[in-house]
PDB file of C-alpha atoms in Angstrom:
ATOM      1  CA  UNK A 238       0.000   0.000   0.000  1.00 39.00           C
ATOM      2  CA  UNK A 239       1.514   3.485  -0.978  1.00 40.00           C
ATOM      3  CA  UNK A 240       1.948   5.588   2.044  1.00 46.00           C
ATOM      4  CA  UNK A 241       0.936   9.171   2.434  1.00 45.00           C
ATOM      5  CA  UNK A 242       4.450  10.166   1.457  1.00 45.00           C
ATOM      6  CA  UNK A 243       4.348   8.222  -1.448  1.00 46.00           C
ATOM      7  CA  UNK A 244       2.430   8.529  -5.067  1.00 42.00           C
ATOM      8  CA  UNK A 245       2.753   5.531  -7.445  1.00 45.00           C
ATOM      9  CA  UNK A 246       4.351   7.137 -10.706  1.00 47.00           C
ATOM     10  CA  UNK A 247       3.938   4.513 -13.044  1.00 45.00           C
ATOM     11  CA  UNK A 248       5.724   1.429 -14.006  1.00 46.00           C
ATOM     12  CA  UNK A 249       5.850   0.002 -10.484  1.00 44.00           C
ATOM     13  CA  UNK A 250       7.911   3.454  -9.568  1.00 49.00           C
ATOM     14  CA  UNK A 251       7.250   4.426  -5.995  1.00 54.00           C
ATOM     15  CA  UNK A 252       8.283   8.669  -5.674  1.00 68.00           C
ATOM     16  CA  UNK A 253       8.433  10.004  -2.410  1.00 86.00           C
ATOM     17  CA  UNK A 254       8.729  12.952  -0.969  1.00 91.00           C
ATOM     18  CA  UNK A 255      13.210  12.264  -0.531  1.00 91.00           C
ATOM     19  CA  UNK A 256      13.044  11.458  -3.733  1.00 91.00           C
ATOM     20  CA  UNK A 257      11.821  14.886  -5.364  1.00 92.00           C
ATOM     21  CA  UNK A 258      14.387  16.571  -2.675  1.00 90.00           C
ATOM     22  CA  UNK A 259      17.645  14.404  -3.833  1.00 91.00           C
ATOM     23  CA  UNK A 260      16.470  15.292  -7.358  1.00 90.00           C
ATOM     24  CA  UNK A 261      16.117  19.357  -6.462  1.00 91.00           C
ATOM     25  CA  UNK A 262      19.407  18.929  -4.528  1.00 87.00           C
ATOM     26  CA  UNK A 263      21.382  17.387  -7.387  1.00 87.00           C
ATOM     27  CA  UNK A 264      19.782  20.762  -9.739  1.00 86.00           C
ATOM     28  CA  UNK A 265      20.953  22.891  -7.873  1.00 81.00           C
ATOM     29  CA  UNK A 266      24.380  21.385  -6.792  1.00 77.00           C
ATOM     30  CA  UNK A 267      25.152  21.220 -10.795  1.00 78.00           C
ATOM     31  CA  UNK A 268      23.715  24.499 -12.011  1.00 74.00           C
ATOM     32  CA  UNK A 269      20.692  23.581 -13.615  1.00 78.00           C
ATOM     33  CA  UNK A 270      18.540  25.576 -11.046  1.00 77.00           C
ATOM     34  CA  UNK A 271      20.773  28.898 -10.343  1.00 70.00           C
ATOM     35  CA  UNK A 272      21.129  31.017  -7.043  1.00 70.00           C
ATOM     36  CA  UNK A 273      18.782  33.778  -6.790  1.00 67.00           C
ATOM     37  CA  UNK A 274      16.351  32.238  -9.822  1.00 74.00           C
ATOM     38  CA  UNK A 275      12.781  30.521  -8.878  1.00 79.00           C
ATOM     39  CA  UNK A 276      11.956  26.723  -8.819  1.00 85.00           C
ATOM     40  CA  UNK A 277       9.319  25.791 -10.593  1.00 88.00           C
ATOM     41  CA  UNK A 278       5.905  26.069  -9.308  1.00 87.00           C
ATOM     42  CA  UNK A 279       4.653  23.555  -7.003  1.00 88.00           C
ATOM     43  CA  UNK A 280       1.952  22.265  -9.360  1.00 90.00           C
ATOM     44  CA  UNK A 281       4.724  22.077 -12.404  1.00 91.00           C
ATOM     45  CA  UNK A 282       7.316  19.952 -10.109  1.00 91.00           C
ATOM     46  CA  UNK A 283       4.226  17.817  -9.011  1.00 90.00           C
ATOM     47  CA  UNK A 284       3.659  17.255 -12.424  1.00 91.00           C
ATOM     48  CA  UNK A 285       7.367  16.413 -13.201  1.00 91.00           C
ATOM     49  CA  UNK A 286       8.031  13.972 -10.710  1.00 91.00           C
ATOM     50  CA  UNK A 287       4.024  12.498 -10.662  1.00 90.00           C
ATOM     51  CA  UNK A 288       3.624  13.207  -7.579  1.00 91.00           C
ATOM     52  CA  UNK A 289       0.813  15.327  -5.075  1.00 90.00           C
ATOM     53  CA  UNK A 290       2.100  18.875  -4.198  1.00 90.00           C
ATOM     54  CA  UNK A 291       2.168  17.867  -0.522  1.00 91.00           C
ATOM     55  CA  UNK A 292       5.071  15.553  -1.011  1.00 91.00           C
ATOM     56  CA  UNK A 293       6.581  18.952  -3.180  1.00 91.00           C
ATOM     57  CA  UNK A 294       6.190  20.836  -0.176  1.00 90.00           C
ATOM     58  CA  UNK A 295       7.958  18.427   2.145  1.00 92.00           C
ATOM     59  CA  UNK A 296      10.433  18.150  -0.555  1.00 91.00           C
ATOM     60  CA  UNK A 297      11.148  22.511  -0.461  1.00 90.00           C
ATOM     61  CA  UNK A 298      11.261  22.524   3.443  1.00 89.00           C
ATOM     62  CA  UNK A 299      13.570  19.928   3.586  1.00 90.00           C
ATOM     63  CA  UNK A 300      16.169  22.494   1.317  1.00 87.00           C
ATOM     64  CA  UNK A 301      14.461  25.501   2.966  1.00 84.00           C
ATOM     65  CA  UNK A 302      16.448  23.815   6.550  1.00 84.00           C
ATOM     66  CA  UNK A 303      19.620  22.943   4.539  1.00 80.00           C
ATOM     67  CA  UNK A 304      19.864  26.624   2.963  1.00 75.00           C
ATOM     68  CA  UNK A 305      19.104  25.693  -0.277  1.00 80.00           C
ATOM     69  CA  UNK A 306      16.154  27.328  -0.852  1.00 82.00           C
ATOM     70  CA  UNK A 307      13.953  30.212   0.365  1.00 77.00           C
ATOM     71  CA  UNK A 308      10.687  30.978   0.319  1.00 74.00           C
ATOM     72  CA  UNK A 309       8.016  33.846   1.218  1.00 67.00           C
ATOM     73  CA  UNK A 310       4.086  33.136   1.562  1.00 60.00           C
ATOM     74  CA  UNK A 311       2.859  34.606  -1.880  1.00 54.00           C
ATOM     75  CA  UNK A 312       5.952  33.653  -3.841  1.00 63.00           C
ATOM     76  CA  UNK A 313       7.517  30.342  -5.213  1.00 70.00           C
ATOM     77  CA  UNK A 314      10.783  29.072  -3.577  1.00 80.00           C
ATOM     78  CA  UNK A 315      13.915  30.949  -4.915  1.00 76.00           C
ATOM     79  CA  UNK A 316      17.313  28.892  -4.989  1.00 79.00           C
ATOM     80  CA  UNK A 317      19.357  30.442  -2.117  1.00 72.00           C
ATOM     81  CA  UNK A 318      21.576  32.799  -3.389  1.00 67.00           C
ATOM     82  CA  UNK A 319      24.660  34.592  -1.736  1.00 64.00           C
ATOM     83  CA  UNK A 320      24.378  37.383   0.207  1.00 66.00           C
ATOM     84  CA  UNK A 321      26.754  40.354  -0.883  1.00 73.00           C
ATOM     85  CA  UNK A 322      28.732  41.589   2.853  1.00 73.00           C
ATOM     86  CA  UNK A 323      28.504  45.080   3.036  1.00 72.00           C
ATOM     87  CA  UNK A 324      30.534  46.812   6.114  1.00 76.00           C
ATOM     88  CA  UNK A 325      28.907  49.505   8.036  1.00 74.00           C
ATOM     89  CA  UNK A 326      31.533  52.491   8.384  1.00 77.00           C
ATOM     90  CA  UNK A 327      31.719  56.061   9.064  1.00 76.00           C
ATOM     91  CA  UNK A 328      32.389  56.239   4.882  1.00 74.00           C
ATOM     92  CA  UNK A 329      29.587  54.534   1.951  1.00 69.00           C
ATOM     93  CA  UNK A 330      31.895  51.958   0.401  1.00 73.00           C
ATOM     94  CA  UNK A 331      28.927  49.540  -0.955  1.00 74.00           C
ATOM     95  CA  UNK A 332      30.936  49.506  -4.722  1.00 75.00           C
ATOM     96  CA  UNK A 333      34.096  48.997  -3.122  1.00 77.00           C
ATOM     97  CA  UNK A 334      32.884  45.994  -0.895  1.00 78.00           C
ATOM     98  CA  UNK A 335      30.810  44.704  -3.403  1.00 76.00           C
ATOM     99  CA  UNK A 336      33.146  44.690  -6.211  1.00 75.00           C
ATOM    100  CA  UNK A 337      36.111  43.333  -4.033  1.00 77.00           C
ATOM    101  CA  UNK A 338      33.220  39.853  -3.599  1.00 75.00           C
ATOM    102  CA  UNK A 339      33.476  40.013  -7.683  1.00 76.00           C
ATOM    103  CA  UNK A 340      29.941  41.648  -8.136  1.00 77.00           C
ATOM    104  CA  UNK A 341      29.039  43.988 -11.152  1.00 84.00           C
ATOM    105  CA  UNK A 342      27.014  47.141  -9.245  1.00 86.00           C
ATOM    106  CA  UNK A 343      24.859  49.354 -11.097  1.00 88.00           C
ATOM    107  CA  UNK A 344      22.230  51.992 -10.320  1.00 88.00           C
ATOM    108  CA  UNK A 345      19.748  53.097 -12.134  1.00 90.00           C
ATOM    109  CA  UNK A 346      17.108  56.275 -11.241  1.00 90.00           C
ATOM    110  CA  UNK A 347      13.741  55.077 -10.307  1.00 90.00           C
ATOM    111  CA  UNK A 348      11.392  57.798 -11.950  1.00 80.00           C
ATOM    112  CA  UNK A 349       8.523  59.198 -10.506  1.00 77.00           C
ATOM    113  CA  UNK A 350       7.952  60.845  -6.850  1.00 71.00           C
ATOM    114  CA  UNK A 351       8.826  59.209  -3.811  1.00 75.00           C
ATOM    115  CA  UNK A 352       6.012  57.766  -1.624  1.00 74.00           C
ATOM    116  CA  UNK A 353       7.103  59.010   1.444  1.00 81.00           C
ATOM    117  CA  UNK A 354      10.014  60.850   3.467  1.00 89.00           C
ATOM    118  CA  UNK A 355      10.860  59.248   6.788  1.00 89.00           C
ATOM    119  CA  UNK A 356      10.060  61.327   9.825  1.00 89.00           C
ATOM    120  CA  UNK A 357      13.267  61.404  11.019  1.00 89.00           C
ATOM    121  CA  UNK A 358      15.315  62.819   8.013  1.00 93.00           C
ATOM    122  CA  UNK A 359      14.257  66.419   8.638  1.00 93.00           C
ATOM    123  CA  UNK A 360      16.181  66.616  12.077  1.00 92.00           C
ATOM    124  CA  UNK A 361      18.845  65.089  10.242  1.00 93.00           C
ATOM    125  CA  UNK A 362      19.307  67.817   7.479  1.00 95.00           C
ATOM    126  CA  UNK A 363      18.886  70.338  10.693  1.00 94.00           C
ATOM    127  CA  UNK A 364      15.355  71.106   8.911  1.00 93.00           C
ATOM    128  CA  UNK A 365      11.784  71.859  10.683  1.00 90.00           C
ATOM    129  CA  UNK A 366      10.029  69.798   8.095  1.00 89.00           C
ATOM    130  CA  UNK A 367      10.078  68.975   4.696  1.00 90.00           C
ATOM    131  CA  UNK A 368       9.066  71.364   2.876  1.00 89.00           C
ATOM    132  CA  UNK A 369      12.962  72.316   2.254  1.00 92.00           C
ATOM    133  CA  UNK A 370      14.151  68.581   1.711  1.00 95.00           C
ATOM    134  CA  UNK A 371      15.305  67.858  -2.039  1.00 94.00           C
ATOM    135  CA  UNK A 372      14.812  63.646  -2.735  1.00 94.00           C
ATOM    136  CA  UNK A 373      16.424  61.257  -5.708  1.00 93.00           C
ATOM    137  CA  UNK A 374      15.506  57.301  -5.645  1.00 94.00           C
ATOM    138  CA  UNK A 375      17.759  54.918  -6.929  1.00 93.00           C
ATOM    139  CA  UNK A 376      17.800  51.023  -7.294  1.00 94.00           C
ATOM    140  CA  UNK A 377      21.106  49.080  -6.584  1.00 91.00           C
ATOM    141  CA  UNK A 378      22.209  45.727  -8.801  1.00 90.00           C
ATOM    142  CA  UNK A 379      24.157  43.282  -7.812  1.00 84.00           C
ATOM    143  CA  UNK A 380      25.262  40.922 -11.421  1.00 80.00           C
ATOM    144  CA  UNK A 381      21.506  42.895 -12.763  1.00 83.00           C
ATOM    145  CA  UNK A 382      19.786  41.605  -9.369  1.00 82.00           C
ATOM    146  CA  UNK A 383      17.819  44.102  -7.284  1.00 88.00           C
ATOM    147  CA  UNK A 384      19.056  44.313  -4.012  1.00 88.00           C
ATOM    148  CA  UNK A 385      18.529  47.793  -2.925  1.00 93.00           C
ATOM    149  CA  UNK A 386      16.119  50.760  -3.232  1.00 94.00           C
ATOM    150  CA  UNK A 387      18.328  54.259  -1.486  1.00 94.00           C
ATOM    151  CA  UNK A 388      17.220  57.663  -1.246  1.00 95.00           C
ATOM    152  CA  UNK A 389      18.827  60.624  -1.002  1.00 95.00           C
ATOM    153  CA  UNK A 390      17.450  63.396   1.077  1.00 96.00           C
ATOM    154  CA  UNK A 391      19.326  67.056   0.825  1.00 97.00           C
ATOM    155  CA  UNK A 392      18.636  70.217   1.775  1.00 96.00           C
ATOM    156  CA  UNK A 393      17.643  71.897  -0.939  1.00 95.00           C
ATOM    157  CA  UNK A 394      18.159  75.757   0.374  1.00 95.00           C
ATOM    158  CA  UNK A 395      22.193  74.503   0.384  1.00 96.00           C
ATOM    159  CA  UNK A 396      22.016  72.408  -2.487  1.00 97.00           C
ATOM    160  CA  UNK A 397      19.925  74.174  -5.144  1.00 96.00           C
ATOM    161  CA  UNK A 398      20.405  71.525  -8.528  1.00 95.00           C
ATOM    162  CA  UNK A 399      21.653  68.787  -6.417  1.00 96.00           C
ATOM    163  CA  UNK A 400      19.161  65.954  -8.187  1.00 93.00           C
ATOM    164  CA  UNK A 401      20.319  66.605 -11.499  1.00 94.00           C
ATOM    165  CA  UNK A 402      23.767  66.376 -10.016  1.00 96.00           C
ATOM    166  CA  UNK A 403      23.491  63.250  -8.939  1.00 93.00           C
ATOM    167  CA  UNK A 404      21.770  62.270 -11.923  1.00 90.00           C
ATOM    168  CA  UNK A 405      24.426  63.145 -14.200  1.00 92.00           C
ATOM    169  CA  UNK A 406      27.511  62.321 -11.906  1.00 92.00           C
ATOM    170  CA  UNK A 407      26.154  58.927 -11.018  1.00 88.00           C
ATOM    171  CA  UNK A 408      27.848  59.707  -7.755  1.00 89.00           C
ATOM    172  CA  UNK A 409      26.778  61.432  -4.147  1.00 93.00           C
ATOM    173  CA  UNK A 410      30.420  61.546  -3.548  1.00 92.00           C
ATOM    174  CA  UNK A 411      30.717  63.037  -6.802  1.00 95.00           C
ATOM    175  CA  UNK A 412      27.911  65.862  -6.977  1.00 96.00           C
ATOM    176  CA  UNK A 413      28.135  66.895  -3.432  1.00 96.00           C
ATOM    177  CA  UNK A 414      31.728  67.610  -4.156  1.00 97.00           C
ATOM    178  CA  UNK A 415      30.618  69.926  -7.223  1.00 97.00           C
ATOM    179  CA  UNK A 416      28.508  71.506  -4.884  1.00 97.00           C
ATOM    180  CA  UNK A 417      31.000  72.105  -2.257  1.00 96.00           C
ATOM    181  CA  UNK A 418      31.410  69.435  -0.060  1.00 97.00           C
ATOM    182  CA  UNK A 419      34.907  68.090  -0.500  1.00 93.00           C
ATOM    183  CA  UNK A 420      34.399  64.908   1.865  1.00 93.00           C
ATOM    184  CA  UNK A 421      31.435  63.855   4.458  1.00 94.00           C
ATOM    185  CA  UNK A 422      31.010  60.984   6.657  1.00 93.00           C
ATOM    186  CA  UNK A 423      27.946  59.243   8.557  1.00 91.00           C
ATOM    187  CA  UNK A 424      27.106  60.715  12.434  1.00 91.00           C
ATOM    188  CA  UNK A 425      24.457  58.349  12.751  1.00 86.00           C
ATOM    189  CA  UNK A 426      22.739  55.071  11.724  1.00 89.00           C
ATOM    190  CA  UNK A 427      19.104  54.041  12.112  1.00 89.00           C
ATOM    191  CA  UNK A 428      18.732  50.252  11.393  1.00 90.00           C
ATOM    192  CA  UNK A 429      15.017  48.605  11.405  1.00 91.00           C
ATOM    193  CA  UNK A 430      13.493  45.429   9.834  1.00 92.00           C
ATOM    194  CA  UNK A 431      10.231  45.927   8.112  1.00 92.00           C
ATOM    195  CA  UNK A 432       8.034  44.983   6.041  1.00 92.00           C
ATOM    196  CA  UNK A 433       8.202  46.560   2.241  1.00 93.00           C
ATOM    197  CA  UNK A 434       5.811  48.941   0.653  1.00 92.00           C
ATOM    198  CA  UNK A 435       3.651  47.677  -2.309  1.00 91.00           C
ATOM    199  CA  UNK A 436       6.443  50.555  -4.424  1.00 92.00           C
ATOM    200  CA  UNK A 437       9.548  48.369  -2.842  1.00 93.00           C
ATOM    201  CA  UNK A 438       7.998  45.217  -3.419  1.00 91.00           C
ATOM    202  CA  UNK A 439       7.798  45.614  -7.386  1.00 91.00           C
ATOM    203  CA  UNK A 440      11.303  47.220  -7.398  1.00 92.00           C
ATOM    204  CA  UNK A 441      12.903  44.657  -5.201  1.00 90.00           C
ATOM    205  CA  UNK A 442      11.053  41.915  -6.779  1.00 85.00           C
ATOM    206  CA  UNK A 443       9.888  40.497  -3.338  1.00 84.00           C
ATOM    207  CA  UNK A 444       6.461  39.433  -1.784  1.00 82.00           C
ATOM    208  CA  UNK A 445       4.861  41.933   0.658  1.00 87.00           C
ATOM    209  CA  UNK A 446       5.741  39.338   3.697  1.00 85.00           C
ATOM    210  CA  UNK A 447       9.209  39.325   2.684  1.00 85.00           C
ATOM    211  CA  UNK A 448      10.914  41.295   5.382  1.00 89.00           C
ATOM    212  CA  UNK A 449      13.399  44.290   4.578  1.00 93.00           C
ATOM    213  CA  UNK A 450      16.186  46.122   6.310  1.00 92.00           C
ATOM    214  CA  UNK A 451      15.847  49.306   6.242  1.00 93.00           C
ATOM    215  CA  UNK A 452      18.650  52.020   7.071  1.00 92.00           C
ATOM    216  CA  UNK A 453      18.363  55.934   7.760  1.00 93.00           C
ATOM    217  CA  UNK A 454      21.709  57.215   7.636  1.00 93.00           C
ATOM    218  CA  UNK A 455      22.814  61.012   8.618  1.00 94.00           C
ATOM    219  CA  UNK A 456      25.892  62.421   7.624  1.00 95.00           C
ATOM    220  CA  UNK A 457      28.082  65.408   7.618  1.00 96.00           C
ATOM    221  CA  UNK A 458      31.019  67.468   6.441  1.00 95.00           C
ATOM    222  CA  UNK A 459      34.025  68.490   8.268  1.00 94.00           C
ATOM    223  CA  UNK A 460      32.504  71.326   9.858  1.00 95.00           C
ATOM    224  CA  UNK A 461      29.890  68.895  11.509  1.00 95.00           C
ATOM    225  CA  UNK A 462      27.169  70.436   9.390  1.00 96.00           C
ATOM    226  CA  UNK A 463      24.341  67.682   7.925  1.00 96.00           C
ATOM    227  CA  UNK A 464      24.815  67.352   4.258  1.00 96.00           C
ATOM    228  CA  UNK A 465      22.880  64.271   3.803  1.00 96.00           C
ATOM    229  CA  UNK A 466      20.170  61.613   4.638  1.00 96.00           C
ATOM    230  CA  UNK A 467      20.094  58.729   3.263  1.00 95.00           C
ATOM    231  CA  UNK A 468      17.347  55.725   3.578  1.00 95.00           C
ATOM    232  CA  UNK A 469      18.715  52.642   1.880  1.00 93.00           C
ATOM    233  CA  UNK A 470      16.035  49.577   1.701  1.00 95.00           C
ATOM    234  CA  UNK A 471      17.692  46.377   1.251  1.00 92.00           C
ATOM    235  CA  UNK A 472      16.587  42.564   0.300  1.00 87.00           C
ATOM    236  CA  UNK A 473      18.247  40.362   3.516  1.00 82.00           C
ATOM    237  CA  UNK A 474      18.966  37.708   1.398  1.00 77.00           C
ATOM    238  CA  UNK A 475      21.107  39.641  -0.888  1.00 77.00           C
ATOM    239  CA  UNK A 476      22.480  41.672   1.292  1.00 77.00           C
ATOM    240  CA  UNK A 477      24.151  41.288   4.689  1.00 75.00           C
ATOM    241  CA  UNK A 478      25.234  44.206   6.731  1.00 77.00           C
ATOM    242  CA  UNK A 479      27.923  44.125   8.906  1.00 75.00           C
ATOM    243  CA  UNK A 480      28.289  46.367  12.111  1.00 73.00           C
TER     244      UNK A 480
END
């Protein structure tokens, strides 16, 4: 009699549940499946291996606790893919850390208005609200992955232009020093976990019960005068940040 954790798949094959895991295993181990890429949905590997989805399901947890695999309610299982390590210092360095792991970064503007400027950014920038505050958004790849959604919060009474600075520099470093600032450095970190917004769900490519980290960073010049705010939302299992 064929167990629960069995389905007969023809030809006097029994399939179990250990079966459809050594098979995922082995696709991932050689390639076929490839970090940071979905598995096929539970009804399509049910229907490969002729089995019922619950023996699928057994088959995904069982990589989900070897570190395989991850999953979000909402979303298919992704393979498990590396995290990028990216050191928390008094100086941004996330394109020097991640190109020293042998990642390709690029940025790319993310058009349109923001959805929302954190409460604390105004005391940050010195400012009584935000009626002052200037704001660019930006998504970070890792090898063409989404990892990040940052935004960059300036005072726009000091920095008159500063958007389409950074827009055609490419560069904070780079357009606050055409405006001025020479070097800077972060006073003060903010680190939550959270979950996304519907806007940094589509960007990030994530399921609304996916948890974020999200970072509100101050920083200043070397007078000790706020320069900038940043807010960088990032995907935990692409990127780890170390403290």
């Amino acid at each position: 009699m064929v167990s629960r954790r069995q389905f007969q798949a023809g030809a006097g094959v029994i399939v179990s549940w250990k079966h459809v895991y050594t098979e995922l295993r082995q696709d991932i181990r050689r390639g076929a499946a490839r970090p940071g890429r979905p598995l096929p949905t539970q009804d399509a590997l049910a229907a490969r291996f002729r089995v019922k989805r619950h023996a699928v399901r057994r088959a995904i947890d069982a990589l989900k606790k070897d570190g395989l695999v991850v999953s979000w309610q909402g979303k298919c299982a992704f393979v498990q893919d590396q995290a990028s390590q990216h050191r928390l210092t008094d100086r941004p360095r996330l394109r020097v850390d991640a190109a020293a792991q042998g990642y390709a970064v690029s940025t790319e503007r993310i058009a349109g208005a923001l959805r929302r400027i954190p409460a604390e950014v105004a005391p940050m920038l010195k400012l009584p609200g935000a009626a002052h505050i200037l704001s660019g958004e930006r998504v970070v790849r890792l090898d063409g992955a989404a990892v990040q959604v940052v935004r960059h919060y300036f005072d726009g009474r000091r920095f008159p232009g500063i958007i389409e600075t950074l827009e055609r520099l490419d560069s904070v470093r780079a357009a606050l020093s055409a405006h001025g600032v020479a070097d800077f450095r972060r006073a003060g970190t903010r680190i939550v976990s959270r979950r996304p917004t519907q806007h940094e769900t589509v960007i990030l490519e994530i399921t609304p019960t996916q948890p974020v980290l999200a970072l509100v960073t101050g920083s200043v010049d070397a007078t000790g005068a706020p320069v900038l705010a940043t807010e960088t939302v990032s995907r935990g299992d692409r990127m780890h940040i170390l403290v």
